[in-house]
C-alpha cells in the first residue's frame, strides 16, 4: 500500500521492479511534483530507480517540481526542461547540466516532457494526447473537462513570478538548499523518513 500525505491508501496491484538487467520497456514514466520533492530528491534509492526507469521508458512526463527528481538522477543532462516557477531557482539547482527554460509552460525534448505548475501539466498531457492520438481528440478531452487549454509552450503567464536571481537570492537558495539536503541525507542514512511538511513547519 502507498499512503498519501492526507491519509488515503492506494493498493499497488502490480509491483514493478527494475534493475540494470531488466529488459522490460515502460510505456510512460510519470513523476509528479509537490512538497515531497524536497525530501525525495535526496533519496538515492529512488534516484537510482528513476534513472533506470527513464532509460527504459518510451515517454517520460513530469509535472511541477517532479523535474527536479529527474534532473538530480542525471536523466535530463544536456536536455531542455522546465519546472515550477515559484520555486524555480530552488529546483533548478538540482540539475546544473540541464538547459532550464524559464519562459516555458512546458518543454518537450525528445522523449522527455516537463511542465511547470499543476495546470501546465494538464496542458502538457493534452499536448501528448494531441501528438499520440489527434489534435481534435485533445480538444474534445479539454472541452469535456471544461479546461481552457494553453497550446503554445512559450505562453507561460507565470514565468514573471520567478524571483529575480540577485546575489541575495542566490545566497539564500544556496544556504537553505545545503542545510535542507544535509538534514534529509542524514535522515535517509539513519532510516528516518521525516515528513517534509513537518520539517518545513519547524524551520519556517
Coordinates of C-alpha atoms in Angstrom, one line a residue:
X1 CA 0.0 0.0 0.0
X2 CA 1.0 3.6 -0.7
X3 CA -0.3 6.1 1.8
X4 CA -1.0 9.7 0.6
X5 CA 0.1 12.6 2.9
X6 CA -3.5 13.3 3.8
X7 CA -4.4 9.7 4.8
X8 CA -5.9 7.7 1.9
X9 CA -4.1 4.5 1.0
X10 CA -3.7 3.1 -2.5
X11 CA -3.1 -0.6 -3.2
X12 CA -0.4 -1.4 -5.7
X13 CA -2.0 -4.1 -7.9
X14 CA 1.2 -4.9 -9.8
X15 CA 4.5 -4.1 -8.1
X16 CA 7.1 -3.3 -10.8
X17 CA 10.8 -3.9 -10.1
X18 CA 13.5 -2.5 -12.4
X19 CA 17.3 -3.0 -12.4
X20 CA 20.1 -2.8 -14.9
X21 CA 19.4 -6.3 -16.1
X22 CA 15.6 -5.9 -16.6
X23 CA 14.8 -5.9 -20.3
X24 CA 11.2 -4.7 -19.9
X25 CA 10.3 -1.3 -21.5
X26 CA 8.0 1.1 -19.8
X27 CA 5.4 2.9 -21.8
X28 CA 5.3 6.1 -19.7
X29 CA 7.2 7.1 -16.6
X30 CA 5.2 9.8 -14.8
X31 CA 6.9 11.8 -12.0
X32 CA 4.6 14.2 -10.1
X33 CA 5.8 17.2 -8.1
X34 CA 4.9 18.7 -4.7
X35 CA 6.4 19.5 -1.4
X36 CA 7.7 15.9 -1.0
X37 CA 10.2 16.6 -3.8
X38 CA 12.4 18.4 -1.2
X39 CA 12.8 15.1 0.6
X40 CA 12.8 12.6 -2.2
X41 CA 15.4 14.5 -4.3
X42 CA 17.8 13.2 -1.7
X43 CA 16.6 9.6 -1.8
X44 CA 19.4 7.8 -3.5
X45 CA 17.5 4.6 -3.9
X46 CA 14.6 6.4 -5.6
X47 CA 17.0 8.4 -7.8
X48 CA 18.7 5.2 -9.0
X49 CA 15.4 3.6 -9.8
X50 CA 14.3 6.8 -11.7
X51 CA 17.5 6.8 -13.7
X52 CA 16.9 3.2 -14.8
X53 CA 13.2 3.7 -15.4
X54 CA 13.8 6.8 -17.5
X55 CA 16.2 5.0 -19.7
X56 CA 13.7 2.2 -20.3
X57 CA 10.6 4.4 -20.8
X58 CA 9.4 5.4 -24.2
X59 CA 8.0 8.6 -22.8
X60 CA 8.9 10.5 -19.6
X61 CA 6.5 13.0 -18.1
X62 CA 7.0 15.3 -15.1
X63 CA 4.8 17.9 -13.5
X64 CA 5.9 20.8 -11.4
X65 CA 8.9 20.1 -9.2
X66 CA 9.0 16.4 -10.4
X67 CA 11.6 17.5 -13.0
X68 CA 14.0 18.2 -10.1
X69 CA 14.0 14.5 -9.3
X70 CA 14.6 13.6 -12.9
X71 CA 17.4 16.2 -13.1
X72 CA 19.1 15.0 -9.9
X73 CA 19.0 11.5 -11.3
X74 CA 21.0 12.8 -14.2
X75 CA 18.4 11.9 -16.8
X76 CA 17.9 15.5 -18.0
X77 CA 21.6 16.3 -18.6
X78 CA 22.0 18.1 -21.9
X79 CA 18.2 18.4 -22.3
X80 CA 15.9 21.3 -22.2
X81 CA 13.4 21.3 -19.4
X82 CA 11.3 23.5 -17.1
X83 CA 9.8 23.3 -13.6
X84 CA 7.7 25.1 -11.0
X85 CA 8.1 28.9 -11.4
X86 CA 7.6 29.9 -7.7
X87 CA 10.4 27.5 -6.7
X88 CA 12.4 27.8 -10.0
X89 CA 15.8 28.6 -8.5
X90 CA 15.4 26.1 -5.7
X91 CA 14.5 23.3 -8.1
X92 CA 16.9 24.0 -11.0
X93 CA 20.0 23.8 -8.7
X94 CA 19.5 20.0 -8.8
X95 CA 20.3 20.0 -12.5
X96 CA 23.4 22.1 -13.2
X97 CA 23.8 20.4 -16.6
X98 CA 20.2 20.9 -17.7
X99 CA 19.2 23.6 -20.1
X100 CA 16.4 25.1 -17.9
X101 CA 13.7 27.1 -19.7
X102 CA 12.3 29.8 -17.5
X103 CA 9.8 31.2 -20.0
X104 CA 8.1 27.9 -20.8
X105 CA 4.8 26.4 -19.7
X106 CA 6.0 23.0 -20.8
X107 CA 9.0 21.7 -22.7
X108 CA 9.4 18.6 -25.0
X109 CA 12.9 17.4 -25.7
X110 CA 12.8 14.0 -27.3
X111 CA 11.0 11.6 -25.0
X112 CA 11.4 13.9 -22.1
X113 CA 8.3 16.0 -21.3
X114 CA 8.5 18.5 -18.4
X115 CA 5.9 21.0 -17.3
X116 CA 5.6 24.0 -14.9
X117 CA 2.8 24.1 -12.3
X118 CA -0.2 21.7 -12.0
X119 CA -2.4 23.3 -14.7
X120 CA 0.6 23.4 -17.0
X121 CA 0.8 19.6 -16.5
X122 CA -2.7 19.3 -17.9
X123 CA -1.7 21.4 -20.9
X124 CA 1.3 19.0 -21.4
X125 CA -0.9 15.9 -21.0
X126 CA -3.3 17.3 -23.7
X127 CA -0.3 18.0 -26.0
X128 CA 0.8 14.4 -25.6
X129 CA -2.7 13.2 -26.5
X130 CA -2.7 15.6 -29.5
X131 CA 0.6 14.1 -30.7
X132 CA -0.2 10.5 -30.0
X133 CA -3.9 10.5 -31.0
X134 CA -5.1 13.7 -32.7
X135 CA -5.4 17.4 -32.1
X136 CA -9.2 17.1 -32.4
X137 CA -9.4 14.4 -29.7
X138 CA -7.2 16.5 -27.4
X139 CA -9.6 19.4 -27.9
X140 CA -12.6 17.1 -27.1
X141 CA -10.9 16.0 -23.9
X142 CA -10.3 19.6 -22.9
X143 CA -13.9 20.6 -23.6
X144 CA -15.3 17.6 -21.7
X145 CA -13.1 18.6 -18.7
X146 CA -14.1 22.3 -19.1
X147 CA -10.4 23.1 -19.2
X148 CA -9.1 26.2 -21.1
X149 CA -6.1 24.9 -22.7
X150 CA -2.9 26.8 -23.5
X151 CA -1.4 25.2 -26.5
X152 CA 1.7 27.3 -27.0
X153 CA 4.5 26.1 -24.7
X154 CA 6.2 29.5 -24.7
X155 CA 2.9 31.1 -23.4
X156 CA 3.6 30.9 -19.7
X157 CA 1.8 33.7 -17.8
X158 CA 3.5 32.6 -14.6
X159 CA 7.1 33.0 -15.8
X160 CA 7.0 36.5 -14.4
X161 CA 6.6 35.0 -10.9
X162 CA 10.2 33.7 -10.9
X163 CA 12.1 35.8 -8.3
X164 CA 15.0 37.8 -9.7
X165 CA 18.3 36.0 -9.3
X166 CA 20.0 38.6 -7.2
X167 CA 23.1 37.9 -5.2
X168 CA 21.0 37.8 -2.0
X169 CA 18.6 35.3 -3.6
X170 CA 21.4 33.1 -4.8
X171 CA 22.9 33.1 -1.3
X172 CA 19.6 32.2 0.3
X173 CA 18.9 29.4 -2.1
X174 CA 22.4 28.0 -1.7
X175 CA 22.5 28.1 2.1
X176 CA 18.9 26.9 2.6
X177 CA 19.5 24.2 0.0
X178 CA 22.7 22.9 1.6
X179 CA 21.0 22.8 5.0
X180 CA 17.9 21.1 3.8
X181 CA 19.8 18.5 1.7
X182 CA 22.1 17.7 4.6
X183 CA 19.3 17.1 7.0
X184 CA 17.4 14.8 4.7
X185 CA 20.6 13.0 3.6
X186 CA 21.3 12.2 7.3
X187 CA 17.7 11.1 7.7
X188 CA 17.8 8.7 4.8
X189 CA 21.1 7.2 6.1
X190 CA 19.6 6.7 9.5
X191 CA 16.5 5.2 8.0
X192 CA 14.3 8.0 9.3
X193 CA 11.8 9.5 6.9
X194 CA 10.7 12.8 8.3
X195 CA 7.6 14.3 6.7
X196 CA 8.5 17.2 4.6
X197 CA 5.6 19.3 5.8
X198 CA 6.6 18.8 9.5
X199 CA 10.1 19.7 8.7
X200 CA 9.2 22.9 6.9
X201 CA 6.9 23.9 9.8
X202 CA 9.8 23.7 12.1
X203 CA 12.2 25.8 10.1
X204 CA 9.9 28.5 8.7

